[in-house]
mmCIF file with all atom_site columns, C-alpha atoms in Angstrom:
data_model
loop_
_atom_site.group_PDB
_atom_site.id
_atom_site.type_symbol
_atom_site.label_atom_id
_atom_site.label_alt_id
_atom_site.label_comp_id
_atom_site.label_asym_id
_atom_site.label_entity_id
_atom_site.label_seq_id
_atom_site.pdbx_PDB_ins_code
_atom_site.Cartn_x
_atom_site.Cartn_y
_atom_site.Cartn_z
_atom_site.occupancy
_atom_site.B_iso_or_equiv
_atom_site.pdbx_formal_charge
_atom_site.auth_seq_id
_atom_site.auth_comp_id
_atom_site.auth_asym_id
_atom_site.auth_atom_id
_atom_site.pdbx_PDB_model_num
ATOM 1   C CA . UNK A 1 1   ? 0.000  0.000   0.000  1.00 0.00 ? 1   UNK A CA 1
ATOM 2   C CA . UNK A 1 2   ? 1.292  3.495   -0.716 1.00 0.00 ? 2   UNK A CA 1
ATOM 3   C CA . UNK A 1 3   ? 1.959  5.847   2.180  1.00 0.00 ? 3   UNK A CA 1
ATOM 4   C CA . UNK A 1 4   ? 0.465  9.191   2.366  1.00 0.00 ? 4   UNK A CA 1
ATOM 5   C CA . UNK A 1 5   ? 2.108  11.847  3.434  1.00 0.00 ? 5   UNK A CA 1
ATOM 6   C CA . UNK A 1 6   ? 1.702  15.568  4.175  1.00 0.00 ? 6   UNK A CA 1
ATOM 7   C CA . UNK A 1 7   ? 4.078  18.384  4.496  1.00 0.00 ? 7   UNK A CA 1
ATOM 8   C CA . UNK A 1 8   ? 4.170  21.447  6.153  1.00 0.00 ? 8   UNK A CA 1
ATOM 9   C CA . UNK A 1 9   ? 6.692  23.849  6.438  1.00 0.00 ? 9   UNK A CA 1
ATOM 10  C CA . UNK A 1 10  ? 6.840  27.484  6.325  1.00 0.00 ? 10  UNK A CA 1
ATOM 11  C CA . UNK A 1 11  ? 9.823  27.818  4.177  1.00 0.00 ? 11  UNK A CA 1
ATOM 12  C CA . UNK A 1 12  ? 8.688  26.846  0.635  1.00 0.00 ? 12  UNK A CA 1
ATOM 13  C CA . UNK A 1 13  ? 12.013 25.505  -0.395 1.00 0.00 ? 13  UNK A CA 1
ATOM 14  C CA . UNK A 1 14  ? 12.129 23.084  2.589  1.00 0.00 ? 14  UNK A CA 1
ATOM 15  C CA . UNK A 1 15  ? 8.675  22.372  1.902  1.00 0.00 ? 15  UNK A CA 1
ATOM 16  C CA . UNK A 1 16  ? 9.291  21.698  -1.653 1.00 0.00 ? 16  UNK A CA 1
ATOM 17  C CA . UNK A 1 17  ? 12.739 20.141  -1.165 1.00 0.00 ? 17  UNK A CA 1
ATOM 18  C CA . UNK A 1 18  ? 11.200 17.666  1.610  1.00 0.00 ? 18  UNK A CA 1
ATOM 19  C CA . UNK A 1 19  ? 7.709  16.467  -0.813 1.00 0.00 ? 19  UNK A CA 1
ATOM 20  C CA . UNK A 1 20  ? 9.981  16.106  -3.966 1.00 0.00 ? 20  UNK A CA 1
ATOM 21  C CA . UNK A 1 21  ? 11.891 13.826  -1.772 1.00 0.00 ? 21  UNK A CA 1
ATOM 22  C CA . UNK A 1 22  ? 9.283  11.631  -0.406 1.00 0.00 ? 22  UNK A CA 1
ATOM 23  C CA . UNK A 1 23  ? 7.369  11.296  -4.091 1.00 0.00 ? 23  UNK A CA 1
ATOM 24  C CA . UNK A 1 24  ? 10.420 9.785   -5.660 1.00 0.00 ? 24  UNK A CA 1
ATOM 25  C CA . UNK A 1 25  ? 10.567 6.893   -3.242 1.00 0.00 ? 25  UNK A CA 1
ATOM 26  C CA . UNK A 1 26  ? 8.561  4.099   -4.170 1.00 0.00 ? 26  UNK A CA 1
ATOM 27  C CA . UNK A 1 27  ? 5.394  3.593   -2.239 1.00 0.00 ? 27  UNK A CA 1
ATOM 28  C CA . UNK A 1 28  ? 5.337  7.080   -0.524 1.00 0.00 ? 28  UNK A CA 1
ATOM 29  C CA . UNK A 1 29  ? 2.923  9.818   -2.130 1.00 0.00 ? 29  UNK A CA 1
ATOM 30  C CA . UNK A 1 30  ? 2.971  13.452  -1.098 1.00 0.00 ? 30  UNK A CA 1
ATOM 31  C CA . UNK A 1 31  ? -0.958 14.237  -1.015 1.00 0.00 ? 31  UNK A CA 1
ATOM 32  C CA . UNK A 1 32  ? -0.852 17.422  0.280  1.00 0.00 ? 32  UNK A CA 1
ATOM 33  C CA . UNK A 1 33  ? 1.668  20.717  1.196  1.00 0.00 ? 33  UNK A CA 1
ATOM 34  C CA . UNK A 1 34  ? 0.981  23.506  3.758  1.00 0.00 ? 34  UNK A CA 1
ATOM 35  C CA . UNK A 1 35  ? 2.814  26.466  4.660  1.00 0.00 ? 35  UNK A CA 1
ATOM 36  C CA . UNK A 1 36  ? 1.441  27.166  8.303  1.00 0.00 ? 36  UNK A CA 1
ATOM 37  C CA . UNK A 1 37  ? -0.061 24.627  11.095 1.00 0.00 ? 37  UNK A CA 1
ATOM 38  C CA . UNK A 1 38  ? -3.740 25.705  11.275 1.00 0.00 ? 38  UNK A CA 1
ATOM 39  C CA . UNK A 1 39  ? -3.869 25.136  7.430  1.00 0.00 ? 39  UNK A CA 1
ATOM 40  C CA . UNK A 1 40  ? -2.086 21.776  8.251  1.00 0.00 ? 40  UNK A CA 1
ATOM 41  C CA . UNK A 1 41  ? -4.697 20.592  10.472 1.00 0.00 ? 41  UNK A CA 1
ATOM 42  C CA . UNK A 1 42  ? -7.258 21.333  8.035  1.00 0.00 ? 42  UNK A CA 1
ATOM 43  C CA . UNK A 1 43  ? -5.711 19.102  5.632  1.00 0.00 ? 43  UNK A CA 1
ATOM 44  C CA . UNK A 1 44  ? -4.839 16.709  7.838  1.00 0.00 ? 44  UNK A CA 1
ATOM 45  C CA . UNK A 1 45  ? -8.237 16.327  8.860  1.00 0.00 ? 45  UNK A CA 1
ATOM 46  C CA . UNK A 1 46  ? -9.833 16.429  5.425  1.00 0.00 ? 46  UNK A CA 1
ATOM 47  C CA . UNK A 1 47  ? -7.424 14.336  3.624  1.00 0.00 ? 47  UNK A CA 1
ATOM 48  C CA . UNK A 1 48  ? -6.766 11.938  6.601  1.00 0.00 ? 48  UNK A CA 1
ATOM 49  C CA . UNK A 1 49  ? -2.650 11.381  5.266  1.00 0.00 ? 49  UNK A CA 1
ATOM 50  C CA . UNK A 1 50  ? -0.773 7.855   6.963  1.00 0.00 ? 50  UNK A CA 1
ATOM 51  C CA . UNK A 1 51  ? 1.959  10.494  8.126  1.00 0.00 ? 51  UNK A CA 1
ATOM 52  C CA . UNK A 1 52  ? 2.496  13.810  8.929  1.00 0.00 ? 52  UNK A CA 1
ATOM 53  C CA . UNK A 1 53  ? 5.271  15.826  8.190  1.00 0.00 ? 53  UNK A CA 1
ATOM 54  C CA . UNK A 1 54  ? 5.587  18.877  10.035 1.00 0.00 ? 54  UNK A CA 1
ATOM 55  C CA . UNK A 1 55  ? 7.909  21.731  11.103 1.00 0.00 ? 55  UNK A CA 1
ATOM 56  C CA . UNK A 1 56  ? 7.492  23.148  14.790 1.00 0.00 ? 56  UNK A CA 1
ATOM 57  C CA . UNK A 1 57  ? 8.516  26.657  13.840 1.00 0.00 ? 57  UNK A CA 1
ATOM 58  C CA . UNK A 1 58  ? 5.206  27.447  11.423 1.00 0.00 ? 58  UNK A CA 1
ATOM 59  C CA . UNK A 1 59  ? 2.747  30.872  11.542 1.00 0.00 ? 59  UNK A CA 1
ATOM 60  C CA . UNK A 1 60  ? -0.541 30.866  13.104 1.00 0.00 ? 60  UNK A CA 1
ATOM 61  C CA . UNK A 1 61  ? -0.553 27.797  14.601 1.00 0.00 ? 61  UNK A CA 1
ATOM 62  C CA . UNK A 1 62  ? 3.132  26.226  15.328 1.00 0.00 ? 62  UNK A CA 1
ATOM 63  C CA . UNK A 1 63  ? 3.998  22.496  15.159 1.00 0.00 ? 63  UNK A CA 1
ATOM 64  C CA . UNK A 1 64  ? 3.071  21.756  18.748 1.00 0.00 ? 64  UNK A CA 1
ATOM 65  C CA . UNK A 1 65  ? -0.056 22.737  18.673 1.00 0.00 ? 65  UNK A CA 1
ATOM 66  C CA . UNK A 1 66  ? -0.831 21.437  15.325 1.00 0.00 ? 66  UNK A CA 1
ATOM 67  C CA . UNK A 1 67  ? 0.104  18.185  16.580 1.00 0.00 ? 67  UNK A CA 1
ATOM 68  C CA . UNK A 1 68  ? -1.671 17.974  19.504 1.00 0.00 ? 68  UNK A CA 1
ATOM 69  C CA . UNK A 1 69  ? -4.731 18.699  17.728 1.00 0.00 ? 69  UNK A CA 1
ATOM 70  C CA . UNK A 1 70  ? -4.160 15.657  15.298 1.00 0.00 ? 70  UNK A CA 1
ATOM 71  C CA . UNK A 1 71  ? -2.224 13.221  17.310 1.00 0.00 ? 71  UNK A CA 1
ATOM 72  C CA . UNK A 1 72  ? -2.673 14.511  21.306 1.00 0.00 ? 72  UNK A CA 1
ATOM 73  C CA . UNK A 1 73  ? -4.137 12.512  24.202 1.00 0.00 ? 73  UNK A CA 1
ATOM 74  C CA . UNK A 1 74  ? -7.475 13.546  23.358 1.00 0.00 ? 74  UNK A CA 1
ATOM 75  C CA . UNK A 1 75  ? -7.901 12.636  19.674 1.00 0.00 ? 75  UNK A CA 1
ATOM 76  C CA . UNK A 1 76  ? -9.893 9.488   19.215 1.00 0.00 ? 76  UNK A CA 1
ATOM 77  C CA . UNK A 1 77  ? -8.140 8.912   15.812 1.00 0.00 ? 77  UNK A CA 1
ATOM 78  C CA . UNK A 1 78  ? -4.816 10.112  16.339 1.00 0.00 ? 78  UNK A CA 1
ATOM 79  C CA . UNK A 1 79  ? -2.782 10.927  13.266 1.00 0.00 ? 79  UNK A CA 1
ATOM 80  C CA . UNK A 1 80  ? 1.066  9.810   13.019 1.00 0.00 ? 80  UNK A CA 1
ATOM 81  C CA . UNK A 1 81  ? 3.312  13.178  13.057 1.00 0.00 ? 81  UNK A CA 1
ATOM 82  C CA . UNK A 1 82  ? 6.752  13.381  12.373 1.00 0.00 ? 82  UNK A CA 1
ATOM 83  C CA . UNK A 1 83  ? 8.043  16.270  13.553 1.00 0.00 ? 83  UNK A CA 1
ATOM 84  C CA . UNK A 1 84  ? 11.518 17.781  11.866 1.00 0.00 ? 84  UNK A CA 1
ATOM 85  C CA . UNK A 1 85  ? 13.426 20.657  13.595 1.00 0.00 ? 85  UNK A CA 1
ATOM 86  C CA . UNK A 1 86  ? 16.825 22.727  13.145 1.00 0.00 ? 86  UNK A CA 1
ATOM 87  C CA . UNK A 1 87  ? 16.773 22.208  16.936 1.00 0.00 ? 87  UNK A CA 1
ATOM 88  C CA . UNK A 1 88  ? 17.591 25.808  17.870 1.00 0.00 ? 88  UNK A CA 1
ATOM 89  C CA . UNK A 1 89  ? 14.663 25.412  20.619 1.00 0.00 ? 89  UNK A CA 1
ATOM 90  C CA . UNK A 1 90  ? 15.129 22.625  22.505 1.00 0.00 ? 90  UNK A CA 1
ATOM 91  C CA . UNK A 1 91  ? 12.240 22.760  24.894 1.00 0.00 ? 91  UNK A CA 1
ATOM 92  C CA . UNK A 1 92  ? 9.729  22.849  22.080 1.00 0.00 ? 92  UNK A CA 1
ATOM 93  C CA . UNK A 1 93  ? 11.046 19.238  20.802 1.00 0.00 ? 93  UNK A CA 1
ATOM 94  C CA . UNK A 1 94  ? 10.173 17.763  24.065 1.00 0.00 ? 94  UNK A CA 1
ATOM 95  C CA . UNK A 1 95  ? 6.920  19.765  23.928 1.00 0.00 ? 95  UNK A CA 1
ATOM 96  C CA . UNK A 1 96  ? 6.327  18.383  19.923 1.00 0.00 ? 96  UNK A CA 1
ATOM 97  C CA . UNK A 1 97  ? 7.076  14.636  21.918 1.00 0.00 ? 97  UNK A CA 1
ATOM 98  C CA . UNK A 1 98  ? 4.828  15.296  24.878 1.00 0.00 ? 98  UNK A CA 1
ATOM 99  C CA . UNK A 1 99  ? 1.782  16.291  22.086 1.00 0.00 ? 99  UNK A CA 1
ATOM 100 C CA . UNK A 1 100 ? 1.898  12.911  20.755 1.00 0.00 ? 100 UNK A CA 1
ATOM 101 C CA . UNK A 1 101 ? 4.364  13.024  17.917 1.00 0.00 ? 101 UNK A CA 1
ATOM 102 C CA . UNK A 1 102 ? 5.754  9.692   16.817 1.00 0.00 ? 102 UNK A CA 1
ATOM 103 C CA . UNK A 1 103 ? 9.400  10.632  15.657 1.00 0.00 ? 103 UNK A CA 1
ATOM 104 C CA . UNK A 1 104 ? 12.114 13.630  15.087 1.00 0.00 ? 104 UNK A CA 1
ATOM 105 C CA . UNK A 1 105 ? 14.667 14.170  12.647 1.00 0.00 ? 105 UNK A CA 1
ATOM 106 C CA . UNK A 1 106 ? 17.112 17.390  12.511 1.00 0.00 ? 106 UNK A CA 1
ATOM 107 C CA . UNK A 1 107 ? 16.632 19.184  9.055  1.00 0.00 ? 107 UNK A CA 1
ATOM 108 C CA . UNK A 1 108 ? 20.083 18.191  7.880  1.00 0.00 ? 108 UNK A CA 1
ATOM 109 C CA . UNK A 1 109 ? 18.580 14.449  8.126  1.00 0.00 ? 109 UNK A CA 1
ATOM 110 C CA . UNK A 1 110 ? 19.810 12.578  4.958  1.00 0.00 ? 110 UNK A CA 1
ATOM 111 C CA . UNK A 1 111 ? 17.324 10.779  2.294  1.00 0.00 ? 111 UNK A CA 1
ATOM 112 C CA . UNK A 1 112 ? 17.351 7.629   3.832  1.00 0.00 ? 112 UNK A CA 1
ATOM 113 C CA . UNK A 1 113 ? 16.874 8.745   7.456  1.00 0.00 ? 113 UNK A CA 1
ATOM 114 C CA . UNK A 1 114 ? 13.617 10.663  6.393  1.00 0.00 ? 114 UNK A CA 1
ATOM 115 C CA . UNK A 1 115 ? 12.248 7.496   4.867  1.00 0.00 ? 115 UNK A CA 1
ATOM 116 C CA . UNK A 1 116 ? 12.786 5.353   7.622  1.00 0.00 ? 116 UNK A CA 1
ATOM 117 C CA . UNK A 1 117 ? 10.855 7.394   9.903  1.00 0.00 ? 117 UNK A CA 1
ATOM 118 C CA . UNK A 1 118 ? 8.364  7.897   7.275  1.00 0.00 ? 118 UNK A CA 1
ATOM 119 C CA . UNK A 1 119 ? 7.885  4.073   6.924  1.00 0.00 ? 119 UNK A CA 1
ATOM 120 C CA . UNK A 1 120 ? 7.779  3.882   10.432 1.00 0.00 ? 120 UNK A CA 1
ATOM 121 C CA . UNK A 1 121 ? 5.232  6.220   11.651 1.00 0.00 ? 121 UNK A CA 1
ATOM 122 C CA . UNK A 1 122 ? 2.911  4.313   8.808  1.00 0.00 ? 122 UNK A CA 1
ATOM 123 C CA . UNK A 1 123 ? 4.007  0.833   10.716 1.00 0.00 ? 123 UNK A CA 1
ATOM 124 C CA . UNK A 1 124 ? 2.721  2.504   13.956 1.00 0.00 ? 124 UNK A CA 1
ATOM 125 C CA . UNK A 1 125 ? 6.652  2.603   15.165 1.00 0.00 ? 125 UNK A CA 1
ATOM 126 C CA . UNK A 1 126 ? 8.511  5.178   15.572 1.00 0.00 ? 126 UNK A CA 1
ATOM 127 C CA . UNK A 1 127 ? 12.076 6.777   14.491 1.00 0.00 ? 127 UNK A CA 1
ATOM 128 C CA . UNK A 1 128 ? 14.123 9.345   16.837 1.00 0.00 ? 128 UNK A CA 1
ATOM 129 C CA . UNK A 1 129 ? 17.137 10.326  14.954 1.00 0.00 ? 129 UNK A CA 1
ATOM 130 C CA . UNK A 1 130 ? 20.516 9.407   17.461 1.00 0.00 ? 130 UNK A CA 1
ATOM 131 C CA . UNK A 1 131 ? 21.513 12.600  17.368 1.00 0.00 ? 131 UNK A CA 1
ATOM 132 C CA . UNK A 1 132 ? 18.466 14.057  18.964 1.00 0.00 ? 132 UNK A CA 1
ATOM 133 C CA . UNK A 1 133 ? 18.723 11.703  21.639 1.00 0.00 ? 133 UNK A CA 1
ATOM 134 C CA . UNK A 1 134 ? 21.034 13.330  23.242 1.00 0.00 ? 134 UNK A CA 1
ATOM 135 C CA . UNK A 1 135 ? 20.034 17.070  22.816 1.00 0.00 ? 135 UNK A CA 1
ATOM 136 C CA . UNK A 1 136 ? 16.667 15.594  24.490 1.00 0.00 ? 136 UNK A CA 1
ATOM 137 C CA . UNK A 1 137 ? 17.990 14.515  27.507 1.00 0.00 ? 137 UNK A CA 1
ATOM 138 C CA . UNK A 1 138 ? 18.905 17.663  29.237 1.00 0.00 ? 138 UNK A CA 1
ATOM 139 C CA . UNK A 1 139 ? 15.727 18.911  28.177 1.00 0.00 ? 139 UNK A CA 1
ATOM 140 C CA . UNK A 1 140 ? 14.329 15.915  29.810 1.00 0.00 ? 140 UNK A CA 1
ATOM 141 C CA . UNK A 1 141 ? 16.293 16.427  33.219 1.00 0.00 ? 141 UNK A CA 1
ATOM 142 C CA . UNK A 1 142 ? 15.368 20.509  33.521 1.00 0.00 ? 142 UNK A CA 1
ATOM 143 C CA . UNK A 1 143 ? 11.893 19.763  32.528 1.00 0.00 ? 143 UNK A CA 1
ATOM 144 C CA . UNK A 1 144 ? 11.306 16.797  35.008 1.00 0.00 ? 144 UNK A CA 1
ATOM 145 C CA . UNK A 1 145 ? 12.589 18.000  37.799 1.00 0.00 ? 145 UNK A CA 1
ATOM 146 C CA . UNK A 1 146 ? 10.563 17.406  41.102 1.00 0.00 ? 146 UNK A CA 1
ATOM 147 C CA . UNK A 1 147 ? 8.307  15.146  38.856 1.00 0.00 ? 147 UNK A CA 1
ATOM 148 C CA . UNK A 1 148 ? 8.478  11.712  39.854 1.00 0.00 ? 148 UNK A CA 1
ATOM 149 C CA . UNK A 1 149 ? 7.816  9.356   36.631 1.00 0.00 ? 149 UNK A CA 1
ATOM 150 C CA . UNK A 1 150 ? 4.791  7.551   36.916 1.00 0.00 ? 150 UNK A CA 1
ATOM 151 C CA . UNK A 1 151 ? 5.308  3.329   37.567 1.00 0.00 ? 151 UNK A CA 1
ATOM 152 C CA . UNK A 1 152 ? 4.362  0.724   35.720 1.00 0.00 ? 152 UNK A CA 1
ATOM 153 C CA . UNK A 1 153 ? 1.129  -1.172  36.313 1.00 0.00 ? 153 UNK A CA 1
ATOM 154 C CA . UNK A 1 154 ? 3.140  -4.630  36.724 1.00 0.00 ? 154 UNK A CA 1
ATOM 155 C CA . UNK A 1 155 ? 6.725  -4.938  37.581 1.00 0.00 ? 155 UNK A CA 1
ATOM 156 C CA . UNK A 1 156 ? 8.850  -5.024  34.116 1.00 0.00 ? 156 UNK A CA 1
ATOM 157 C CA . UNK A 1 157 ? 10.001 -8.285  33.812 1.00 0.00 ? 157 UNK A CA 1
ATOM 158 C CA . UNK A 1 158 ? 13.991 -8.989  33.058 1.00 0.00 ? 158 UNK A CA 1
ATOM 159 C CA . UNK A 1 159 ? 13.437 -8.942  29.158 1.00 0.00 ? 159 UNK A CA 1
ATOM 160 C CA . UNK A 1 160 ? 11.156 -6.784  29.012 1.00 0.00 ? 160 UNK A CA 1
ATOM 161 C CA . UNK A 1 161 ? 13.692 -4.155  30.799 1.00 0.00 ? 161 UNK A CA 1
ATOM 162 C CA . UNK A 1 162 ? 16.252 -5.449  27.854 1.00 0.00 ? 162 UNK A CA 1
ATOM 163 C CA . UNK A 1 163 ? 14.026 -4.415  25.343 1.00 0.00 ? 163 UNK A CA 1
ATOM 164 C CA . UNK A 1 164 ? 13.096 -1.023  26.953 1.00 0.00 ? 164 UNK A CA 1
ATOM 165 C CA . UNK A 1 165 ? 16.767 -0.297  27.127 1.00 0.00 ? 165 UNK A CA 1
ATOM 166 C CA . UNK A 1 166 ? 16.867 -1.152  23.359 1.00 0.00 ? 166 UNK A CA 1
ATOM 167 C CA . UNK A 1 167 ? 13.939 0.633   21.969 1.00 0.00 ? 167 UNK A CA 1
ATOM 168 C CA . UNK A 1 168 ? 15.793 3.595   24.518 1.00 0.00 ? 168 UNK A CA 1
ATOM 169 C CA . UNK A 1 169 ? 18.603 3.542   22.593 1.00 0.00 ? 169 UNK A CA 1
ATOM 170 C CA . UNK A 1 170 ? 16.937 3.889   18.933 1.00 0.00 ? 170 UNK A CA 1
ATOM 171 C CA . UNK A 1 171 ? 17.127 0.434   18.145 1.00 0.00 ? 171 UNK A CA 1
ATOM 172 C CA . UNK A 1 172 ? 14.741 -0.873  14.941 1.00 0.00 ? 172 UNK A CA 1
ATOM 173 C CA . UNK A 1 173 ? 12.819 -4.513  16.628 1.00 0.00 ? 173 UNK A CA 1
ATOM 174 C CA . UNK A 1 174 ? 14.706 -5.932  13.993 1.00 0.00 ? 174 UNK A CA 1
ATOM 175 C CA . UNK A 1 175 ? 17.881 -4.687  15.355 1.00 0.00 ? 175 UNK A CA 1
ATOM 176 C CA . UNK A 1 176 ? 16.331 -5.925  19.015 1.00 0.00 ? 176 UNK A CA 1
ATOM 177 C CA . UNK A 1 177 ? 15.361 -9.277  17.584 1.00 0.00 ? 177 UNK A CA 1
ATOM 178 C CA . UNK A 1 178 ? 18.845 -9.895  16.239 1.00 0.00 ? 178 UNK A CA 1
ATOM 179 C CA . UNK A 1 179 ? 20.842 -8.286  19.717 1.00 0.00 ? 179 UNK A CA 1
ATOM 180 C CA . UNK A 1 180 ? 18.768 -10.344 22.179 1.00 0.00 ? 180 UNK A CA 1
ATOM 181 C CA . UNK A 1 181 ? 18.361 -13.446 19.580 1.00 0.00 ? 181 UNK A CA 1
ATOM 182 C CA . UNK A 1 182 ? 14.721 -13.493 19.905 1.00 0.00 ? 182 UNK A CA 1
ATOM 183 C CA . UNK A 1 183 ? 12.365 -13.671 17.085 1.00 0.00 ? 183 UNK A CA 1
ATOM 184 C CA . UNK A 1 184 ? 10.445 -9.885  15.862 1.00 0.00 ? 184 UNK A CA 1
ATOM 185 C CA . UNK A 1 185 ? 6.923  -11.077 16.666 1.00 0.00 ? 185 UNK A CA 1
ATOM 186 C CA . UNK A 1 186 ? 8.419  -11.578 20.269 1.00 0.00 ? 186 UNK A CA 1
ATOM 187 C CA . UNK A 1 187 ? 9.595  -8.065  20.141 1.00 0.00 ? 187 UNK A CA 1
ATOM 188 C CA . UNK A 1 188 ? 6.682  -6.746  19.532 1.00 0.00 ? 188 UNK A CA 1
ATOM 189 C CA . UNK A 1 189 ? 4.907  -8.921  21.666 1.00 0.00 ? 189 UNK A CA 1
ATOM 190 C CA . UNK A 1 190 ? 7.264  -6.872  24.783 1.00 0.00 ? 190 UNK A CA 1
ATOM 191 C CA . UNK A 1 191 ? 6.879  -3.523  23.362 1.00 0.00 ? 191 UNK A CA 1
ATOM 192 C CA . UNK A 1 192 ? 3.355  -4.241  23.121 1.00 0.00 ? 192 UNK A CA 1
ATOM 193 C CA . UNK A 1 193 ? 3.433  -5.274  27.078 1.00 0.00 ? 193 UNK A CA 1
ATOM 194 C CA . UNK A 1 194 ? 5.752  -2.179  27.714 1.00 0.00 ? 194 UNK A CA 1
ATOM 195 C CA . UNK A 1 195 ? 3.219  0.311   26.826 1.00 0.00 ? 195 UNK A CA 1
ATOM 196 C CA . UNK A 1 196 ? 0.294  -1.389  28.356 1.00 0.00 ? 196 UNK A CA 1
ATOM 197 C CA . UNK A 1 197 ? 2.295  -1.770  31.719 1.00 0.00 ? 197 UNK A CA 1
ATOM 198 C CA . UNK A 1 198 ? 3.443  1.941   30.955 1.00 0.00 ? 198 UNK A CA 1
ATOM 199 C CA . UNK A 1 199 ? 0.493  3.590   30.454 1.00 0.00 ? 199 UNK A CA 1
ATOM 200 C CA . UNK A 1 200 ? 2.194  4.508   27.070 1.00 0.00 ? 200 UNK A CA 1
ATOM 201 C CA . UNK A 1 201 ? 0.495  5.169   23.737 1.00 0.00 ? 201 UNK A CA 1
ATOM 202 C CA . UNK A 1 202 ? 3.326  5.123   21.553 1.00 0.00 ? 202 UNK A CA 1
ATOM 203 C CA . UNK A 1 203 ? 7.286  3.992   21.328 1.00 0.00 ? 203 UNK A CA 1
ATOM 204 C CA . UNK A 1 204 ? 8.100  7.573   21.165 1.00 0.00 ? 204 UNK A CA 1
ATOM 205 C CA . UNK A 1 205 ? 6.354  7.715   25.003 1.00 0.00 ? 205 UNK A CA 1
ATOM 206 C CA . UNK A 1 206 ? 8.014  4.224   26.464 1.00 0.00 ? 206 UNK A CA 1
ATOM 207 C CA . UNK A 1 207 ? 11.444 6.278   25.254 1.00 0.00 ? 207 UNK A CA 1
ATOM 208 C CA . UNK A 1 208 ? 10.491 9.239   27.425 1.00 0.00 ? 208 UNK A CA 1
ATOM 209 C CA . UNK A 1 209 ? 9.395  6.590   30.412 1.00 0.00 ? 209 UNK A CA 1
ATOM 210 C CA . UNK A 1 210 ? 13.271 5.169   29.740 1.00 0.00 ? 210 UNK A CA 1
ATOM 211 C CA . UNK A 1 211 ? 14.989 8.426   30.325 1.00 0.00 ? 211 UNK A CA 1
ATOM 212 C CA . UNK A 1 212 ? 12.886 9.872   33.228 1.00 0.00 ? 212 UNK A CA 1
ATOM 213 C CA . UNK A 1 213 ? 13.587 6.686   35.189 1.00 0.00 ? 213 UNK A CA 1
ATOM 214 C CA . UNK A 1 214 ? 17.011 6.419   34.487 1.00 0.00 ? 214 UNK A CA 1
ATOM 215 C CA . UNK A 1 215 ? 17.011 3.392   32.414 1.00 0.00 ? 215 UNK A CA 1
ATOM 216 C CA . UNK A 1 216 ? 18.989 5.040   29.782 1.00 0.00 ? 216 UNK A CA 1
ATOM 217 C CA . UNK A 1 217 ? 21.792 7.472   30.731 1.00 0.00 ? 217 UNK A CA 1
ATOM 218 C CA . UNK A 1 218 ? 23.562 10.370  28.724 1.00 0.00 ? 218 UNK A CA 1
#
């Protein structure tokens, strides 16, 4: 099945450079382009796109906002969002990841990066580029402070902290399957468990649970 995808940006040659992109893979179709969020949202919501592409620095309505509104703890139908950044505000990533987007990638991303988290948002998984990782977890530390993380439902058991730790560190479930020599329907099985014990809705939220509790250190 072809993905669809839209893209907004407010800077047309991003926006233009990113859909042209995306088209010329095979299986990927850019089905819509907007230049600021609230017109995003419309879109999104008419159109009903497999992934969402957006900016966080957009007029009128910003990337947060836009995906909370498509994506957010209190849409019955969430919509995958991708969210891509230049990074120059830090705190507005971890915002973007709060409001229910499913992966990041910096700007300067190369082809094949993009496409993977494209391809994964449409699988219901999710893609955090490594070097965001790290610029998120001093975010993660100031903003958490004097917030205890919530615990799980059940007790993690041993593998199921092994895959945590894996899924943590960016790590595809083929990349799990091979590292723990388990089979991928196993891994999924666990991450499945992980965010039912965890309260969490999405990979993207078990990675947050990882770093607020120490699992995963800088």
């Amino acid at each position: 099945m072809t993905i669809r995808v839209l893209v907004a940006d407010d800077q047309e040659i991003v926006r233009t450079g990113l859909a042209m992109i995306l088209d010329a893979q095979p299986g990927i179709e850019v089905i819509g382009q907007a230049a600021e969020g609230r017109r995003a949202v419309e879109l999104a919501r008419r159109l009903r796109p497999d992934v969402c592409l957006f900016d966080i620095r957009m007029p009128v309505v910003d990337g947060i906002e836009a995906t909370r509104s498509l994506a957010g703890a209190a849409v019955d139908d969430p919509l995958a969002v991708v969210v891509i950044t230049t990074f120059d505000l830090d705190e507005y990533v971890y915002a973007a990841l709060r409001a229910g987007a499913r992966g990041f990638l910096l700007k300067d991303a190369d082809t094949d990066l993009l496409v993977q988290a494209v391809r994964a948002a449409a699988n219901g998984d999710a893609l955090i580029a490594p070097s965001i990782t790290a610029r998120l977890l001093g975010v993660f530390a100031a903003t958490g402070a004097g917030m205890p993380p919530r615990q799980p439902i059940e007790p993690l058991t041993g593998r199921e902290e092994q895959v945590l730790t894996a899924v943590a560190r960016g790590r595809t479930n083929s990349e799990i399957a091979d590292e723990l020599y388990i089979t991928l329907s196993t891994v999924k099985t666990h991450i499945g468990s992980l965010m039912a014990k965890l309260g969490a809705r999405n990979r993207v939220e078990i990675v947050i649970w990882a770093y607020e509790t120490n699992r995963v250190k800088h």
